Amino acid sequence: MTRGIEGDSAPERAPALQSSTPAGPSAPEGEFSFVVNEFDFGGALSEAERQRVDAFLAPWRGRSVTLAQLQTLRDELTTVLYNGGDTLVRVTLPPQTVTGGAVRFGIERGHVESIGVENGSKVSTQRLKAILGSTSEATPTLREIEHNMRVVEGIPGVGSVSSALATGTEPGGTIVDVDVTPADRFYAAATLDNSGSRQAGWRRVGVSGGVNNALGLGDQLQATVYFTPRFMQTSAGEEGRTRLGRLSYDMLTGLGASRAGLAYSHVDYKLGEEFSGLGTGSADVVSLYGSTPAIRTANASLDLGAGMEAWDSTDEKFDNILESRQRSLVASLRADGNFYGNWGARRNVTQYSVIASRGATRQKEYDHGTSDSPYVDRRYDFYKLEPSATFIQSLTSTTQASLAVRGQWASRALDGSQRLGLGGPSAVRAYDQNAAAVDDGVIVSVGVSQFIRPLPGTALQIFYDDARGRTRNDGLMAGASVRLQGYGIGASYSGKHVSAQISYAMRTGQGLEHAARQQTWVTLTAMI
């Protein structure tokens, strides 16, 4: 039972679900044996427990058994009824006279008497106890405590969580002692990449960091800044720039392990070189969000969340002659999770996310060369669905294949900031981010990775990307359809303090005009 609490999945495996097999076809020579036809539990089993036990005992009926075999069976039945932590139960074999081949087992039920927390973190012990003791019944089962331990592991400021069982002071009582270790309180990272816009700063420098559990409330303060130093840019965007910043704070709400937070983001840009004067702009976004863990097991997780975002953006063209202003309010619901499985002897994992949102937008367009009044002033509502899934399958001990699918459906034509980009390092890697953006679309990526044994953390990849989508007809521009395809190779390294990725991709299929035939993407991240 201790192993089940600590995350070892052994108690949840076949013994609780499959039929058992008697240890041997016949009793050892000279040892007394008798035929068993029925097993009696005195009506102490629930219907679900009875079904599991009947399936497990099926091979034993009508067999000749010894007392030693019955004692072994008694212990195995305890594991079956334990069922990964649903109940604290012990099966006994009382002294008896076997009549008509009916063997009587006794059932002794226990309960979780209390949960003790040895808290090495700075998170409030009272909050940890409240989460660990969360239950749908009067007292939590071991399975529920195991679920709650996995939830605690996800709290900022918590490192690892482990447990042990001890005998309680009450009859049938069990004390669960939980040990919580701390995580690093401060963290930071620096990133170099070329994932920006070629006209507004292609090569970027990013710095991110945060503070875990600053107030002892399981809270987290995070900040991210990206900028595009002039000396790092190409001639096509030397005078261009992009600056992006985000600050967020979230904490436990006190309702189980649910969290709520507030974030503020700002981005501004300026097009450079031959595009100089053709475009500048900025956007500010304020977000409220919350989430709660719905599932936490050894093989699956699910988080449910909701959010509200307020957008305020301005774009100016031709030295501020043309101006576009936009305000949006967007509410969303989301579900994120993963689950682990097996294909034969090889493990796989599926990661998934679904976001459904509804927004209201007001858009104004100005031509300051003719008037200070807007020549376009419109309002519209929209709905948007954004599903995504990634499946990774181990093929050999050093080879894995992956399939990633990401899409978007919108109820009408959207502003550029709400559209799905089909090019870039997280889409079709043979195109840059300016290639195409659509209202409805899907991106599919297939890849195979080969890990290099002599260089731990190093892998080589081959991949193929395919994206297609459309812009709707009810926007400011006519609708159209587009398809982007590409393939390439890559390499990656992931170490304790440094990670790096590089990919080289080439176009295939019917490409866009005036787009480069290949792209190289590089990302280097160092933990500080």
Short mmCIF file of C-alpha atoms in Angstrom, two decimals:
data_model
loop_
_atom_site.label_atom_id
_atom_site.label_comp_id
_atom_site.label_asym_id
_atom_site.label_seq_id
_atom_site.Cartn_x
_atom_site.Cartn_y
_atom_site.Cartn_z
CA MET A 1 0.00 0.00 0.00
CA THR A 2 2.88 2.32 0.67
CA ARG A 3 4.15 1.84 -2.89
CA GLY A 4 0.75 2.69 -4.31
CA ILE A 5 0.65 5.96 -2.41
CA GLU A 6 4.13 6.92 -3.51
CA GLY A 7 3.31 6.56 -7.18
CA ASP A 8 4.46 3.03 -8.03
CA SER A 9 1.74 1.67 -10.26
CA ALA A 10 2.29 -1.97 -9.28
CA PRO A 11 -0.81 -2.29 -7.07
CA GLU A 12 -2.95 -1.04 -9.95
CA ARG A 13 -1.79 -3.69 -12.39
CA ALA A 14 -3.15 -7.03 -13.43
CA PRO A 15 -3.68 -8.75 -10.01
CA ALA A 16 -6.59 -6.43 -9.28
CA LEU A 17 -8.22 -6.97 -12.66
CA GLN A 18 -7.28 -10.37 -14.05
CA SER A 19 -7.99 -13.96 -13.01
CA SER A 20 -5.45 -15.64 -10.79
CA THR A 21 -3.82 -18.99 -11.40
CA PRO A 22 -3.21 -21.57 -8.63
CA ALA A 23 0.44 -21.89 -7.77
CA GLY A 24 0.63 -25.52 -8.84
CA PRO A 25 -1.51 -28.25 -10.34
CA SER A 26 -1.37 -30.45 -7.26
CA ALA A 27 -0.43 -30.36 -3.60
CA PRO A 28 3.10 -31.28 -2.53
CA GLU A 29 3.45 -34.95 -1.60
CA GLY A 30 2.34 -35.65 1.96
CA GLU A 31 0.59 -32.27 2.48
CA PHE A 32 -3.13 -32.34 3.21
CA SER A 33 -5.32 -30.93 0.45
CA PHE A 34 -9.01 -30.64 -0.35
CA VAL A 35 -11.23 -29.50 -3.21
CA VAL A 36 -12.59 -25.91 -3.10
CA ASN A 37 -15.93 -25.25 -4.78
CA GLU A 38 -17.02 -21.94 -3.27
CA PHE A 39 -15.65 -18.92 -1.39
CA ASP A 40 -17.78 -17.18 1.23
CA PHE A 41 -17.16 -13.56 2.33
CA GLY A 42 -20.20 -13.31 4.59
CA GLY A 43 -21.87 -10.61 2.50
CA ALA A 44 -19.10 -8.12 3.34
CA LEU A 45 -18.31 -7.21 -0.28
CA SER A 46 -19.91 -4.49 -2.38
CA GLU A 47 -21.19 -5.37 -5.84
CA ALA A 48 -18.07 -3.90 -7.52
CA GLU A 49 -15.79 -5.77 -5.10
CA ARG A 50 -17.72 -9.00 -5.67
CA GLN A 51 -17.25 -8.75 -9.44
CA ARG A 52 -13.48 -8.24 -9.10
CA VAL A 53 -13.15 -11.07 -6.61
CA ASP A 54 -15.27 -13.52 -8.66
CA ALA A 55 -13.15 -12.89 -11.76
CA PHE A 56 -9.97 -13.34 -9.73
CA LEU A 57 -11.10 -16.58 -8.03
CA ALA A 58 -12.57 -18.29 -11.13
CA PRO A 59 -9.51 -20.56 -11.74
CA TRP A 60 -9.53 -21.75 -8.11
CA ARG A 61 -13.01 -23.24 -8.08
CA GLY A 62 -13.05 -27.01 -8.38
CA ARG A 63 -9.31 -27.25 -7.69
CA SER A 64 -7.48 -29.17 -4.99
CA VAL A 65 -5.63 -26.75 -2.68
CA THR A 66 -3.51 -26.86 0.46
CA LEU A 67 -3.65 -24.60 3.50
CA ALA A 68 -0.45 -22.86 2.36
CA GLN A 69 -2.04 -22.08 -1.00
CA LEU A 70 -5.12 -20.64 0.72
CA GLN A 71 -2.91 -18.41 2.87
CA THR A 72 -1.18 -17.11 -0.27
CA LEU A 73 -4.58 -16.59 -1.89
CA ARG A 74 -5.71 -14.61 1.16
CA ASP A 75 -2.83 -12.15 0.68
CA GLU A 76 -3.53 -11.84 -3.04
CA LEU A 77 -7.19 -11.09 -2.33
CA THR A 78 -6.11 -8.21 -0.09
CA THR A 79 -4.32 -6.70 -3.11
CA VAL A 80 -7.36 -7.26 -5.32
CA LEU A 81 -9.68 -5.47 -2.88
CA TYR A 82 -7.18 -2.72 -2.26
CA ASN A 83 -7.68 -1.83 -5.96
CA GLY A 84 -4.98 0.80 -6.16
CA GLY A 85 -6.08 2.58 -3.00
CA ASP A 86 -9.89 2.56 -3.18
CA THR A 87 -10.21 0.86 0.21
CA LEU A 88 -8.09 -0.08 3.20
CA VAL A 89 -9.03 -3.72 3.65
CA ARG A 90 -7.44 -6.91 4.95
CA VAL A 91 -8.64 -10.42 4.09
CA THR A 92 -8.38 -13.00 6.89
CA LEU A 93 -8.62 -16.80 6.89
CA PRO A 94 -10.25 -17.74 10.23
CA PRO A 95 -10.07 -21.26 11.71
CA GLN A 96 -12.90 -23.31 10.23
CA THR A 97 -14.15 -26.67 9.15
CA VAL A 98 -14.52 -26.82 5.38
CA THR A 99 -17.87 -28.39 4.46
CA GLY A 100 -18.94 -29.06 0.89
CA GLY A 101 -15.80 -27.35 -0.46
CA ALA A 102 -16.85 -23.87 0.84
CA VAL A 103 -14.00 -21.78 2.27
CA ARG A 104 -14.86 -18.77 4.42
CA PHE A 105 -12.77 -15.59 4.34
CA GLY A 106 -13.14 -12.68 6.72
CA ILE A 107 -13.02 -8.98 5.78
CA GLU A 108 -11.50 -6.36 8.08
CA ARG A 109 -11.93 -2.80 6.84
CA GLY A 110 -9.74 0.09 7.84
CA HIS A 111 -9.78 3.83 7.33
CA VAL A 112 -7.43 6.77 7.04
CA GLU A 113 -7.27 8.10 10.57
CA SER A 114 -5.23 11.20 9.82
CA ILE A 115 -2.75 12.78 7.41
CA GLY A 116 0.53 14.11 8.77
CA VAL A 117 2.61 16.57 6.75
CA GLU A 118 6.37 17.00 7.14
CA ASN A 119 6.63 20.25 5.22
CA GLY A 120 10.09 21.30 4.07
CA SER A 121 8.71 23.88 1.65
CA LYS A 122 7.61 27.43 2.42
CA VAL A 123 4.05 26.75 1.27
CA SER A 124 1.57 27.01 4.13
CA THR A 125 1.24 23.64 5.88
CA GLN A 126 -2.42 24.34 6.53
CA ARG A 127 -3.05 24.76 2.79
CA LEU A 128 -1.15 21.55 1.99
CA LYS A 129 -3.17 19.57 4.56
CA ALA A 130 -6.41 20.94 3.14
CA ILE A 131 -5.47 19.81 -0.39
CA LEU A 132 -4.14 16.39 0.72
CA GLY A 133 -7.34 15.72 2.67
CA SER A 134 -9.73 16.71 -0.14
CA THR A 135 -12.30 13.94 -0.62
CA SER A 136 -15.79 13.25 -1.87
CA GLU A 137 -16.50 11.10 1.21
CA ALA A 138 -16.21 11.57 4.95
CA THR A 139 -12.56 10.50 4.89
CA PRO A 140 -10.21 10.25 1.89
CA THR A 141 -9.19 6.92 0.41
CA LEU A 142 -5.58 6.13 -0.35
CA ARG A 143 -6.34 6.60 -4.05
CA GLU A 144 -7.67 10.09 -3.35
CA ILE A 145 -4.62 10.94 -1.26
CA GLU A 146 -2.36 9.73 -4.08
CA HIS A 147 -4.28 11.99 -6.49
CA ASN A 148 -3.94 14.90 -4.08
CA MET A 149 -0.20 14.30 -3.70
CA ARG A 150 0.24 14.69 -7.44
CA VAL A 151 -1.71 17.94 -7.24
CA VAL A 152 0.58 19.20 -4.45
CA GLU A 153 3.62 18.40 -6.62
CA GLY A 154 2.38 20.98 -9.12
CA ILE A 155 2.27 23.85 -6.61
CA PRO A 156 5.02 26.46 -7.12
CA GLY A 157 7.56 26.11 -4.33
CA VAL A 158 7.03 22.35 -3.92
CA GLY A 159 9.73 19.95 -5.10
CA SER A 160 8.85 16.30 -4.48
CA VAL A 161 6.11 14.61 -2.45
CA SER A 162 6.34 11.12 -0.94
CA SER A 163 4.45 9.18 1.72
CA ALA A 164 4.51 6.25 4.12
CA LEU A 165 1.79 4.43 6.10
CA ALA A 166 1.80 3.91 9.87
CA THR A 167 -0.58 2.14 12.24
CA GLY A 168 -3.07 4.52 13.82
CA THR A 169 -4.42 4.70 17.37
CA GLU A 170 -8.00 3.78 16.41
CA PRO A 171 -9.12 0.23 15.53
CA GLY A 172 -8.40 -0.19 11.81
CA GLY A 173 -6.89 3.27 11.64
CA THR A 174 -3.99 4.20 9.35
CA ILE A 175 -1.90 7.35 9.49
CA VAL A 176 -0.56 8.65 6.18
CA ASP A 177 2.69 10.58 6.68
CA VAL A 178 3.45 12.87 3.71
CA ASP A 179 6.89 14.39 3.20
CA VAL A 180 7.10 17.59 1.12
CA THR A 181 10.46 18.90 -0.11
CA PRO A 182 11.05 22.46 -1.36
CA ALA A 183 11.71 23.61 -4.93
CA ASP A 184 14.00 26.49 -5.90
CA ARG A 185 12.43 29.76 -4.87
CA PHE A 186 13.96 31.80 -7.69
CA TYR A 187 14.51 30.80 -11.31
CA ALA A 188 15.57 32.56 -14.49
CA ALA A 189 16.54 31.81 -18.08
CA ALA A 190 18.00 33.66 -21.07
CA THR A 191 17.11 32.83 -24.68
CA LEU A 192 18.56 33.68 -28.08
CA ASP A 193 16.53 32.83 -31.19
CA ASN A 194 15.63 33.98 -34.70
CA SER A 195 11.87 33.52 -34.31
CA GLY A 196 10.94 37.17 -34.79
CA SER A 197 9.74 39.03 -37.87
CA ARG A 198 12.37 39.73 -40.53
CA GLN A 199 11.00 43.26 -41.01
CA ALA A 200 10.61 44.09 -37.29
CA GLY A 201 13.51 42.30 -35.67
CA TRP A 202 14.30 38.75 -36.72
CA ARG A 203 16.89 37.83 -34.08
CA ARG A 204 15.69 38.14 -30.50
CA VAL A 205 17.00 38.12 -26.96
CA GLY A 206 14.68 36.93 -24.24
CA VAL A 207 14.92 36.93 -20.45
CA SER A 208 12.41 35.23 -18.19
CA GLY A 209 12.25 34.48 -14.50
CA GLY A 210 10.07 34.19 -11.48
CA VAL A 211 9.63 33.76 -7.77
CA ASN A 212 7.92 30.69 -6.35
CA ASN A 213 5.81 30.96 -3.23
CA ALA A 214 6.78 34.55 -2.40
CA LEU A 215 3.94 34.93 0.15
CA GLY A 216 3.68 31.32 1.32
CA LEU A 217 0.35 30.94 -0.51
CA GLY A 218 1.54 28.61 -3.25
CA ASP A 219 1.80 31.74 -5.37
CA GLN A 220 4.02 32.49 -8.35
CA LEU A 221 5.29 35.75 -9.84
CA GLN A 222 6.61 35.50 -13.43
CA ALA A 223 8.09 37.98 -15.89
CA THR A 224 9.19 37.64 -19.53
CA VAL A 225 10.89 40.20 -21.78
CA TYR A 226 11.89 39.85 -25.45
CA PHE A 227 13.66 42.49 -27.53
CA THR A 228 15.52 42.72 -30.85
CA PRO A 229 18.97 44.41 -30.59
CA ARG A 230 19.78 46.41 -33.71
CA PHE A 231 23.27 44.97 -34.16
CA MET A 232 21.85 41.44 -34.46
CA GLN A 233 19.46 42.15 -37.36
CA THR A 234 19.76 41.59 -41.10
CA SER A 235 19.81 44.48 -43.56
CA ALA A 236 16.12 43.84 -44.34
CA GLY A 237 15.12 44.79 -40.81
CA GLU A 238 18.04 46.68 -39.33
CA GLU A 239 15.93 49.68 -38.30
CA GLY A 240 13.04 47.48 -37.22
CA ARG A 241 12.33 46.45 -33.67
CA THR A 242 9.99 44.40 -31.53
CA ARG A 243 9.63 44.65 -27.77
CA LEU A 244 7.48 42.27 -25.79
CA GLY A 245 6.89 41.97 -22.07
CA ARG A 246 4.58 39.99 -19.81
CA LEU A 247 4.08 40.09 -16.04
CA SER A 248 1.82 37.61 -14.23
CA TYR A 249 0.90 36.62 -10.70
CA ASP A 250 -1.24 33.67 -9.63
CA MET A 251 -1.96 31.85 -6.38
CA LEU A 252 -4.02 29.12 -4.74
CA THR A 253 -7.57 30.28 -4.17
CA GLY A 254 -8.22 28.21 -1.05
CA LEU A 255 -10.82 26.12 -2.92
CA GLY A 256 -8.93 22.84 -3.17
CA ALA A 257 -5.97 23.21 -5.53
CA SER A 258 -7.63 25.71 -7.86
CA ARG A 259 -5.60 28.77 -8.87
CA ALA A 260 -6.42 32.28 -10.04
CA GLY A 261 -4.19 34.92 -11.54
CA LEU A 262 -3.75 38.25 -13.26
CA ALA A 263 -1.43 39.09 -16.17
CA TYR A 264 -0.44 42.15 -18.17
CA SER A 265 1.27 42.01 -21.57
CA HIS A 266 2.63 44.72 -23.86
CA VAL A 267 4.11 44.50 -27.34
CA ASP A 268 5.22 47.20 -29.77
CA TYR A 269 6.92 47.03 -33.15
CA LYS A 270 8.43 49.14 -35.90
CA LEU A 271 9.18 47.96 -39.45
CA GLY A 272 12.71 48.64 -40.67
CA GLU A 273 14.89 49.33 -43.74
CA GLU A 274 12.87 49.22 -47.00
CA PHE A 275 9.72 48.93 -44.88
CA SER A 276 10.68 51.87 -42.67
CA GLY A 277 7.72 54.21 -42.18
CA LEU A 278 5.27 51.61 -43.45
CA GLY A 279 4.24 50.31 -40.08
CA THR A 280 4.38 50.80 -36.33
CA GLY A 281 2.04 49.56 -33.65
CA SER A 282 1.46 48.44 -30.09
CA ALA A 283 -0.92 46.30 -28.08
CA ASP A 284 -1.78 45.97 -24.41
CA VAL A 285 -3.53 42.93 -22.96
CA VAL A 286 -4.91 42.46 -19.43
CA SER A 287 -5.87 38.90 -18.49
CA LEU A 288 -7.74 37.25 -15.64
CA TYR A 289 -7.50 33.48 -15.48
CA GLY A 290 -8.15 30.49 -13.28
CA SER A 291 -7.60 26.73 -13.38
CA THR A 292 -8.25 23.60 -11.36
CA PRO A 293 -6.72 20.11 -11.61
CA ALA A 294 -9.47 17.61 -12.43
CA ILE A 295 -7.41 14.42 -12.91
CA ARG A 296 -4.03 13.41 -11.47
CA THR A 297 -2.97 9.76 -11.76
CA ALA A 298 0.23 7.97 -12.64
CA ASN A 299 -0.93 7.75 -16.27
CA ALA A 300 -3.17 10.77 -16.86
CA SER A 301 -3.78 14.41 -16.00
CA LEU A 302 -6.45 16.97 -16.85
CA ASP A 303 -6.70 20.68 -15.99
CA LEU A 304 -9.78 22.81 -16.57
CA GLY A 305 -9.54 26.58 -16.83
CA ALA A 306 -11.30 29.80 -17.74
CA GLY A 307 -10.04 33.25 -18.65
CA MET A 308 -10.95 36.78 -19.70
CA GLU A 309 -8.76 39.05 -21.84
CA ALA A 310 -9.11 42.73 -22.69
CA TRP A 311 -7.14 43.85 -25.80
CA ASP A 312 -6.32 47.41 -26.85
CA SER A 313 -4.17 47.79 -29.97
CA THR A 314 -3.10 50.47 -32.44
CA ASP A 315 -1.41 50.09 -35.83
CA GLU A 316 -0.13 52.99 -37.95
CA LYS A 317 1.04 52.99 -41.58
CA PHE A 318 2.72 55.40 -43.99
CA ASP A 319 4.19 57.65 -41.30
CA ASN A 320 0.96 57.61 -39.28
CA ILE A 321 -1.31 58.67 -42.14
CA LEU A 322 -3.40 55.50 -41.82
CA GLU A 323 -4.32 54.32 -38.35
CA SER A 324 -6.21 51.28 -37.08
CA ARG A 325 -7.51 51.02 -33.52
CA GLN A 326 -9.04 47.94 -32.02
CA ARG A 327 -10.51 46.90 -28.70
CA SER A 328 -11.55 43.35 -27.89
CA LEU A 329 -12.94 41.48 -24.93
CA VAL A 330 -12.51 37.70 -25.10
CA ALA A 331 -13.79 35.03 -22.67
CA SER A 332 -12.50 31.47 -22.93
CA LEU A 333 -12.78 27.97 -21.47
CA ARG A 334 -10.01 25.44 -21.81
CA ALA A 335 -9.00 21.86 -21.04
CA ASP A 336 -5.39 20.63 -21.05
CA GLY A 337 -4.01 17.22 -20.22
CA ASN A 338 -2.03 14.16 -21.15
CA PHE A 339 -2.15 10.42 -20.76
CA TYR A 340 0.41 7.65 -21.05
CA GLY A 341 -0.15 4.30 -22.70
CA ASN A 342 1.54 1.35 -24.31
CA TRP A 343 1.73 -0.04 -27.81
CA GLY A 344 3.04 -3.52 -27.27
CA ALA A 345 6.08 -3.18 -25.05
CA ARG A 346 6.69 0.46 -26.01
CA ARG A 347 5.40 3.49 -24.13
CA ASN A 348 3.58 6.43 -25.69
CA VAL A 349 2.15 9.73 -24.50
CA THR A 350 -0.66 11.92 -25.81
CA GLN A 351 -0.85 15.61 -24.95
CA TYR A 352 -4.00 17.55 -25.78
CA SER A 353 -5.60 20.95 -25.40
CA VAL A 354 -8.96 22.48 -26.36
CA ILE A 355 -9.80 26.19 -26.07
CA ALA A 356 -13.25 27.59 -26.80
CA SER A 357 -13.65 31.37 -26.78
CA ARG A 358 -16.17 34.08 -27.48
CA GLY A 359 -15.13 37.66 -28.22
CA ALA A 360 -16.50 41.09 -29.00
CA THR A 361 -14.43 43.53 -31.08
CA ARG A 362 -14.73 47.19 -32.03
CA GLN A 363 -12.52 48.31 -34.92
CA LYS A 364 -11.89 51.83 -36.22
CA GLU A 365 -9.90 52.82 -39.32
CA TYR A 366 -8.63 56.40 -39.85
CA ASP A 367 -7.15 58.21 -42.85
CA HIS A 368 -5.58 61.30 -41.27
CA GLY A 369 -4.66 62.63 -44.70
CA THR A 370 -8.32 63.40 -45.38
CA SER A 371 -10.16 63.52 -42.05
CA ASP A 372 -9.84 62.91 -38.35
CA SER A 373 -13.05 60.91 -38.34
CA PRO A 374 -12.92 57.13 -38.85
CA TYR A 375 -13.89 55.89 -42.30
CA VAL A 376 -14.51 52.43 -40.83
CA ASP A 377 -16.27 51.95 -37.49
CA ARG A 378 -17.61 48.48 -36.91
CA ARG A 379 -18.41 46.04 -34.14
CA TYR A 380 -18.63 42.30 -34.38
CA ASP A 381 -18.81 39.20 -32.18
CA PHE A 382 -17.00 35.97 -32.89
CA TYR A 383 -16.58 32.42 -31.65
CA LYS A 384 -13.38 30.44 -31.91
CA LEU A 385 -12.35 26.82 -31.25
CA GLU A 386 -8.67 25.86 -30.96
CA PRO A 387 -7.96 22.12 -30.53
CA SER A 388 -4.49 20.58 -30.51
CA ALA A 389 -2.98 17.15 -29.83
CA THR A 390 0.49 15.60 -29.91
CA PHE A 391 1.14 11.85 -29.92
CA ILE A 392 4.66 10.53 -29.23
CA GLN A 393 5.41 6.82 -29.64
CA SER A 394 8.61 5.06 -28.63
CA LEU A 395 9.80 2.82 -31.49
CA THR A 396 13.05 1.57 -29.95
CA SER A 397 15.01 2.46 -26.84
CA THR A 398 16.56 5.39 -28.74
CA THR A 399 13.97 6.21 -31.44
CA GLN A 400 10.58 7.86 -31.23
CA ALA A 401 7.97 9.08 -33.71
CA SER A 402 5.61 12.00 -33.22
CA LEU A 403 2.42 13.34 -34.75
CA ALA A 404 1.20 16.84 -33.87
CA VAL A 405 -2.08 18.38 -35.02
CA ARG A 406 -3.21 21.93 -34.25
CA GLY A 407 -6.19 23.75 -35.67
CA GLN A 408 -8.59 26.65 -35.42
CA TRP A 409 -12.18 27.29 -36.44
CA ALA A 410 -13.74 30.77 -36.30
CA SER A 411 -17.32 31.88 -36.81
CA ARG A 412 -16.29 34.86 -39.00
CA ALA A 413 -13.30 36.80 -40.34
CA LEU A 414 -10.93 37.81 -37.53
CA ASP A 415 -8.36 40.48 -36.86
CA GLY A 416 -4.79 39.49 -37.63
CA SER A 417 -3.93 39.02 -33.94
CA GLN A 418 -6.67 36.37 -33.60
CA ARG A 419 -5.78 34.38 -36.72
CA LEU A 420 -3.85 31.14 -36.96
CA GLY A 421 -0.33 31.58 -38.37
CA LEU A 422 0.67 28.82 -40.78
CA GLY A 423 4.40 29.59 -40.97
CA GLY A 424 7.20 29.73 -38.43
CA PRO A 425 9.11 27.46 -36.03
CA SER A 426 5.90 26.12 -34.41
CA ALA A 427 4.02 25.64 -37.70
CA VAL A 428 5.37 24.96 -41.24
CA ARG A 429 9.07 25.49 -40.63
CA ALA A 430 9.88 26.07 -44.30
CA TYR A 431 8.14 29.50 -44.10
CA ASP A 432 8.52 32.48 -41.79
CA GLN A 433 5.75 33.93 -39.60
CA ASN A 434 4.68 36.44 -42.26
CA ALA A 435 3.81 33.73 -44.80
CA ALA A 436 0.08 33.34 -44.11
CA ALA A 437 -2.50 33.68 -41.34
CA VAL A 438 -6.02 32.26 -41.60
CA ASP A 439 -9.38 32.28 -39.82
CA ASP A 440 -9.90 28.50 -40.20
CA GLY A 441 -7.04 26.10 -40.59
CA VAL A 442 -5.11 23.03 -39.49
CA ILE A 443 -1.37 22.33 -39.09
CA VAL A 444 -0.01 18.77 -39.13
CA SER A 445 3.59 17.83 -38.31
CA VAL A 446 5.12 14.34 -38.48
CA GLY A 447 8.61 13.59 -37.21
CA VAL A 448 11.08 10.91 -36.13
CA SER A 449 13.79 11.53 -33.52
CA GLN A 450 16.94 9.49 -32.98
CA PHE A 451 18.70 9.95 -29.63
CA ILE A 452 22.50 9.62 -29.58
CA ARG A 453 23.64 7.30 -26.78
CA PRO A 454 27.24 8.59 -26.52
CA LEU A 455 25.89 12.17 -26.18
CA PRO A 456 23.15 12.12 -23.51
CA GLY A 457 20.42 14.66 -24.21
CA THR A 458 21.27 14.89 -27.92
CA ALA A 459 18.86 13.93 -30.71
CA LEU A 460 18.57 14.20 -34.50
CA GLN A 461 15.22 14.73 -36.23
CA ILE A 462 13.57 14.52 -39.61
CA PHE A 463 10.12 16.10 -40.11
CA TYR A 464 7.36 17.00 -42.53
CA ASP A 465 4.89 19.89 -42.00
CA ASP A 466 1.61 20.49 -43.81
CA ALA A 467 -0.81 23.37 -43.17
CA ARG A 468 -3.90 24.54 -44.95
CA GLY A 469 -6.54 27.13 -44.18
CA ARG A 470 -8.77 29.92 -45.40
CA THR A 471 -9.66 33.51 -44.67
CA ARG A 472 -13.39 34.22 -44.60
CA ASN A 473 -15.25 36.55 -46.93
CA ASP A 474 -16.91 38.72 -44.29
CA GLY A 475 -13.79 40.69 -43.38
CA LEU A 476 -12.17 43.82 -44.81
CA MET A 477 -10.46 41.71 -47.53
CA ALA A 478 -11.71 39.00 -49.85
CA GLY A 479 -11.53 35.41 -48.66
CA ALA A 480 -8.91 32.99 -49.95
CA SER A 481 -7.45 29.54 -49.35
CA VAL A 482 -3.81 28.60 -48.85
CA ARG A 483 -1.68 25.50 -48.32
CA LEU A 484 1.93 25.40 -47.07
CA GLN A 485 4.19 22.33 -47.03
CA GLY A 486 7.76 21.69 -46.02
CA TYR A 487 10.23 19.09 -44.80
CA GLY A 488 13.58 19.19 -43.12
CA ILE A 489 16.11 18.00 -40.58
CA GLY A 490 17.03 19.16 -37.11
CA ALA A 491 19.10 18.56 -34.01
CA SER A 492 18.50 19.29 -30.35
CA TYR A 493 20.29 19.12 -27.03
CA SER A 494 18.76 19.25 -23.56
CA GLY A 495 21.02 19.48 -20.53
CA LYS A 496 20.63 20.51 -16.92
CA HIS A 497 21.39 24.18 -17.53
CA VAL A 498 21.48 24.55 -21.33
CA SER A 499 19.20 23.53 -24.18
CA ALA A 500 19.52 24.15 -27.92
CA GLN A 501 17.52 23.47 -31.07
CA ILE A 502 18.28 23.95 -34.74
CA SER A 503 16.23 23.01 -37.79
CA TYR A 504 16.63 23.45 -41.53
CA ALA A 505 13.45 23.22 -43.61
CA MET A 506 12.72 23.42 -47.34
CA ARG A 507 9.52 24.19 -49.21
CA THR A 508 7.59 21.60 -51.14
CA GLY A 509 4.32 21.65 -53.06
CA GLN A 510 2.72 24.79 -54.46
CA GLY A 511 4.53 27.52 -52.53
CA LEU A 512 3.79 31.19 -52.00
CA GLU A 513 5.33 33.76 -54.32
CA HIS A 514 8.17 35.92 -53.01
CA ALA A 515 8.83 33.52 -50.11
CA ALA A 516 12.27 32.07 -49.40
CA ARG A 517 12.65 28.43 -50.42
CA GLN A 518 14.17 27.42 -47.10
CA GLN A 519 14.35 28.53 -43.47
CA THR A 520 16.77 27.87 -40.63
CA TRP A 521 15.56 28.20 -37.04
CA VAL A 522 17.86 28.36 -34.02
CA THR A 523 17.03 28.57 -30.31
CA LEU A 524 19.52 28.58 -27.43
CA THR A 525 18.37 28.72 -23.79
CA ALA A 526 20.48 28.89 -20.64
CA MET A 527 19.16 28.55 -17.11
CA ILE A 528 20.54 31.20 -14.82
#
